[in-house]
C-alpha positions in Angstrom: 99.5 101.9 17.7 97.8 105.4 17.3 99.1 107.9 20.8 94.8 108.7 19.5 93.9 105.1 21.4 96.9 104.4 23.4 96.2 107.8 25.1 92.6 106.6 25.0 93.5 102.4 25.9 95.4 104.0 29.1 92.8 106.4 30.3 89.7 104.6 30.5 92.2 102.5 32.7 93.5 105.0 35.0 89.4 105.8 35.5 89.0 102.1 36.6 91.2 101.9 38.8 90.8 105.7 40.4 87.2 104.2 41.3 88.4 100.9 43.0 90.9 102.7 44.6 89.3 105.5 45.6 87.6 104.6 49.3 90.4 104.6 50.9 91.7 107.2 50.6 87.8 109.9 51.4 86.4 106.3 54.1 86.4 108.5 57.3 84.3 111.1 55.1 81.9 108.7 53.9 81.5 107.7 57.1 81.5 111.1 58.8 78.9 111.4 55.9 76.6 108.6 55.5 75.6 107.6 59.2 77.7 104.2 58.7 81.0 102.8 60.4 83.7 102.8 58.6 84.3 98.8 58.7 80.7 99.1 56.7 82.0 102.0 54.6 85.0 99.7 53.7 83.2 97.3 52.4 82.4 99.0 49.4 86.0 97.8 48.3 84.9 94.9 48.9 82.2 94.8 46.8 83.7 96.1 43.5 86.5 93.6 43.6 83.9 90.9 43.7 82.0 91.5 41.5 85.2 92.6 39.3 86.0 89.4 39.8 83.0 87.4 38.7 81.6 89.6 36.6 84.3 90.0 34.1 85.2 86.6 32.8 81.3 86.3 32.6 80.2 89.1 30.8 83.1 88.5 28.4 81.4 85.0 27.3 78.0 86.8 26.8 79.5 89.9 24.7 82.0 88.5 22.2 80.2 88.1 19.3 79.2 91.9 18.9 81.9 95.0 18.3 84.7 95.9 20.8 83.4 99.4 20.3 79.7 99.2 21.1 80.3 97.0 24.2 82.7 99.6 25.9 81.0 102.3 24.6 77.9 100.8 26.6 79.7 99.5 29.8 81.6 103.0 30.0 77.7 104.8 29.6 77.1 102.4 33.0 80.2 102.8 34.1 79.2 106.5 34.5 75.9 105.5 35.9 77.0 104.0 38.0 79.2 106.4 39.7 76.6 109.1 39.4 74.4 106.7 41.6 77.2 106.6 43.9 77.2 110.4 43.9 73.4 110.9 44.8 72.9 107.6 47.0 71.2 108.2 49.8 72.0 105.2 52.0 74.1 102.1 52.2 71.6 100.4 49.6 72.0 102.7 47.2 75.5 102.7 47.3 76.2 99.1 47.4 73.8 99.3 43.9 76.2 102.1 42.0 79.2 99.7 43.4 78.2 96.5 41.6 77.4 98.2 38.4 80.3 100.4 38.0 82.2 97.1 39.2 80.8 95.4 37.0 81.1 98.2 33.7 84.5 98.3 34.0 85.5 94.6 34.8 84.3 94.3 31.1 86.8 97.8 30.1 89.0 96.5 30.9 89.3 93.4 29.7 88.4 94.6 26.0 90.4 97.4 26.6 93.6 94.9 26.6 91.8 92.2 24.2 92.2 95.9 21.9 95.6 96.8 22.8 96.5 93.4 21.3 94.6 93.7 18.0 95.9 97.6 17.4 99.8 96.4 17.9 102.8 95.2 16.0 103.1 91.2 17.1 107.4 93.0 18.7 105.3 95.4 20.1 102.7 93.6 22.1 104.5 93.5 25.7 105.2 97.0 25.5 102.2 98.1 24.2 100.2 96.4 27.2 103.0 97.9 29.2 102.0 101.5 28.8 98.6 100.7 29.2 98.5 99.6 32.8 101.1 102.4 33.5 96.6 104.3 33.8 95.9 101.8 36.5 99.6 103.2 38.3 98.7 106.6 37.7 95.2 105.9 39.1 97.2 105.5 42.3 99.9 108.3 42.2 97.9 110.8 40.8 94.1 110.1 40.9 93.1 108.7 44.5 95.2 111.6 46.2 93.4 113.8 43.5 90.0 112.5 44.1 90.7 112.6 48.1 92.2 116.3 47.6 88.7 116.7 46.1 86.8 115.2 48.6 88.3 117.2 51.2 88.3 120.6 49.3 83.7 119.8 48.3 82.8 116.7 50.1 83.2 113.1 49.2 80.2 112.9 47.0 82.2 115.6 44.0 84.8 112.5 44.0 82.8 110.6 42.2 80.8 113.0 40.2 84.5 113.5 38.8 85.0 110.5 37.9 81.6 110.5 36.0 83.7 113.4 33.6 87.3 112.3 33.0 84.5 109.1 32.9 82.2 110.9 29.4 86.1 111.8 28.6 87.2 108.4 27.5 83.5 107.5 26.4 84.0 110.4 23.8 88.0 109.4 22.7 86.5 105.1 22.4 83.6 106.9 19.8 86.5 108.6 17.9 89.0 106.5 17.8 88.2 103.1 18.2 86.9 101.0 15.0 83.1 99.7 15.2 84.6 96.3 12.7 84.3 93.5 15.0 87.2 91.6 16.4 88.0 90.3 12.7 88.9 93.4 11.0 91.6 94.6 9.4 94.0 95.3 12.4 93.7 91.8 13.5 97.3 89.3 13.6 96.8 85.8 12.2 94.5 84.2 14.4 96.1 82.6 17.1 95.1 78.9 18.8 93.5 79.4 22.7 94.2 76.1 23.8 96.5 75.4 26.6 98.9 73.1 28.4 99.5 73.3 31.6 102.5 71.7 33.0 102.0 71.6 36.8 98.4 72.4 37.9 99.8 72.7 41.5 102.6 75.3 41.1 99.7 78.2 39.3 97.9 77.2 42.3 101.1 78.0 44.3 101.4 81.3 42.1 97.5 82.3 42.1 97.7 81.5 45.9 100.4 84.1 46.3 99.0 86.8 44.6 95.6 86.4 46.7 97.0 86.4 49.7 99.2 89.3 48.9 96.5 91.4 47.7 94.5 90.7 50.6 97.6 91.4 52.9 97.9 95.1 51.4 94.3 95.7 51.2 93.1 94.9 55.0 96.0 97.8 55.5 95.8 100.2 52.8 91.2 100.4 52.6 91.5 101.9 55.8 95.3 103.5 55.8 92.6 106.6 57.0 91.7 105.7 60.1 95.1 104.4 60.7 96.8 107.3 59.7 93.6 110.2 62.0 94.5 107.8 65.3 98.1 109.4 64.5 97.1 112.8 64.4 97.6 112.6 60.8 94.7 115.0 58.3 93.2 114.2 54.5 96.1 116.7 53.4 98.5 113.3 55.0 96.4 110.8 53.6 96.4 111.7 50.3 100.4 112.1 50.3 100.3 109.0 51.2 98.7 107.7 48.4 100.8 109.1 46.7 104.0 107.7 48.2 102.0 104.5 47.5 101.9 105.0 44.5 105.1 106.6 43.3 106.3 102.9 45.0 104.1 100.6 43.0 104.5 102.0 39.7 108.1 101.5 41.1 108.0 98.6 42.4 106.0 96.8 39.1 109.6 98.1 37.3 112.1 96.5 39.3 109.9 93.4 39.6 110.2 92.6 36.0 114.1 93.9 35.7 114.9 91.6 39.2 113.3 88.8 38.1 114.9 88.5 34.6 118.5 89.3 36.9 117.7 86.5 39.4 114.5 84.2 38.8 110.5 84.6 40.2 111.2 82.2 43.0 113.9 83.8 44.6 112.9 87.0 44.4 109.3 86.2 45.6 111.1 85.0 48.4 112.8 88.3 48.8 110.4 90.8 48.1 107.3 88.6 51.0 110.0 88.6 53.3 110.4 92.8 53.6 107.6 92.8 53.2 106.1 90.9 55.7 108.9 93.0 58.3 107.4 95.9 57.3 103.6 94.6 58.4 105.2 93.6 61.7 106.8 96.9 62.4 104.9 99.6 60.9 103.1 100.1 64.5 107.0 101.4 65.4 107.4 103.9 62.3 103.6 106.2 62.2 105.1 108.4 64.8 107.1 110.3 62.5 105.7 111.0 59.3 109.3 111.3 57.8 109.7 107.3 58.9 105.9 106.4 58.1 107.1 107.8 54.0 109.1 105.2 54.1 108.0 102.5 55.3 105.4 102.8 52.9 107.7 103.3 50.1 108.9 100.6 50.3 106.6 99.2 51.3 104.9 99.4 48.1 107.8 98.9 46.1 108.0 95.3 47.7 103.7 94.0 47.5 103.9 95.5 43.8 107.4 94.2 42.8 106.0 90.5 42.9 103.7 91.1 40.2 105.5 90.3 37.6 107.6 87.5 39.6 104.3 85.9 39.6 102.9 86.2 36.0 106.5 85.5 34.5 105.9 81.9 37.0 102.6 81.2 35.6 103.6 81.9 32.3 106.5 79.0 33.1 103.7 76.4 34.2 102.2 77.2 30.5 102.3 75.7 26.8 100.3 77.5 24.5 98.0 80.2 24.8 98.4 82.4 28.3 95.5 83.9 28.2 93.6 81.9 30.2 95.7 82.1 32.9 96.4 85.2 33.2 93.0 86.0 33.7 92.9 83.6 36.8 95.3 85.8 38.0 93.2 88.6 37.3 90.6 87.2 39.5 92.5 86.4 42.4 94.0 89.7 42.3 90.7 91.4 42.7 89.0 88.0 44.7 92.1 88.8 47.6 91.4 93.0 47.5 87.8 92.0 48.1 88.9 89.3 51.3 91.7 92.2 52.5 88.3 94.5 52.6 85.9 92.7 53.8 88.5 90.9 56.8 90.4 94.4 57.8 86.4 95.3 58.3 86.1 93.0 61.0 89.5 93.9 62.7 88.6 97.1 62.8 85.1 96.7 63.8 85.6 93.9 66.8 89.6 94.9 67.7 90.8 98.3 66.0 92.4 99.3 63.0 96.1 99.3 64.6 95.5 95.2 64.2 94.9 95.1 61.0 99.2 95.7 60.0 99.2 92.1 62.3 96.7 90.9 60.0 98.1 91.4 56.6 101.5 90.5 58.2 100.1 87.0 58.7 98.9 87.1 55.7 102.2 88.1 53.7 103.8 84.6 55.8 101.3 82.2 54.9 101.8 83.9 51.3 106.2 83.3 51.8 105.9 79.4 53.4 104.1 79.0 49.8 106.9 80.8 48.4 109.1 77.9 49.5 108.1 75.3 48.3 107.2 76.8 44.1 109.6 73.9 42.4 112.6 76.5 40.2 111.0 76.4 36.2 112.6 77.5 33.1 110.4 79.7 31.3 108.8 78.1 27.8 109.2 80.6 25.8 
């Protein structure tokens, strides 16, 4: 794959990841400006995640006969329009409309980008290239979300979404330049492969998908409301930006380390370690909050083990599939986004009827359930 295409794909994934996670950093600003509760604003994360999870498979099927470039360009335009609607929204209803539009567009963008990454990569480099494209999402955590939070703090939350629109325009231009107008059956396409697959042990796949759902729900019960959680301990938006930056660095490191450790000790063993660590951290994290440096260390470790659970889950699912694994990977993506949506929703309920600190204990309970499920997983050799 050419460097220009790789940059195009990484930037496209970057802007999509940025807009999904942005609400956590500017939640208090939006709440104050729109005169609505923080719990209600937090549901914008739920709206985005659930729309993403539901619309993705449907839109992929509807657009399969069209040129990927055309689909990507139209989707990016809709993504830009959706975020523009959010930036100028006068009320919560319009916010939701913009959020749904941008999320549906983002879902098709991610799927098409990953499909094109496979097509434009040599067979021996596909894993590496997919990993590089995914760093765009990690970078959105490390750079995009803290940057967006800082923009919101300096000039208002609406400018954050206008910044996203600007990055979207750049991505649109790069797509128009660097992607072929041909349909999938272009010269760069590898030999067609069968899309048939066989699930060896369906229950084991369900267990892995359940772990994905629960650990993402646990994470987003807390991270969606991280701004009000930190504010009650006297931290301002500058600290929120710093915390999100540390979280993003931990996420990148965790994803990388998770893969290496899984190769070394196996999916189940690493999942037990990561889920146990995460569960304990959630139950004791409140004691970290009065001291900033301890809070930052806790956030760093929390994100290492939480995001480090992704590689063993993916490898565990692949080990249960004979043939094409793309369908199973799409199930995992849907579980991931459903978990984000459910966690944000559940967090909003507890923030409304209890307090924001309670979200930590809800997260601990969810991850403990995931740990119990993990303990029942059968050790299975990887299918090559």
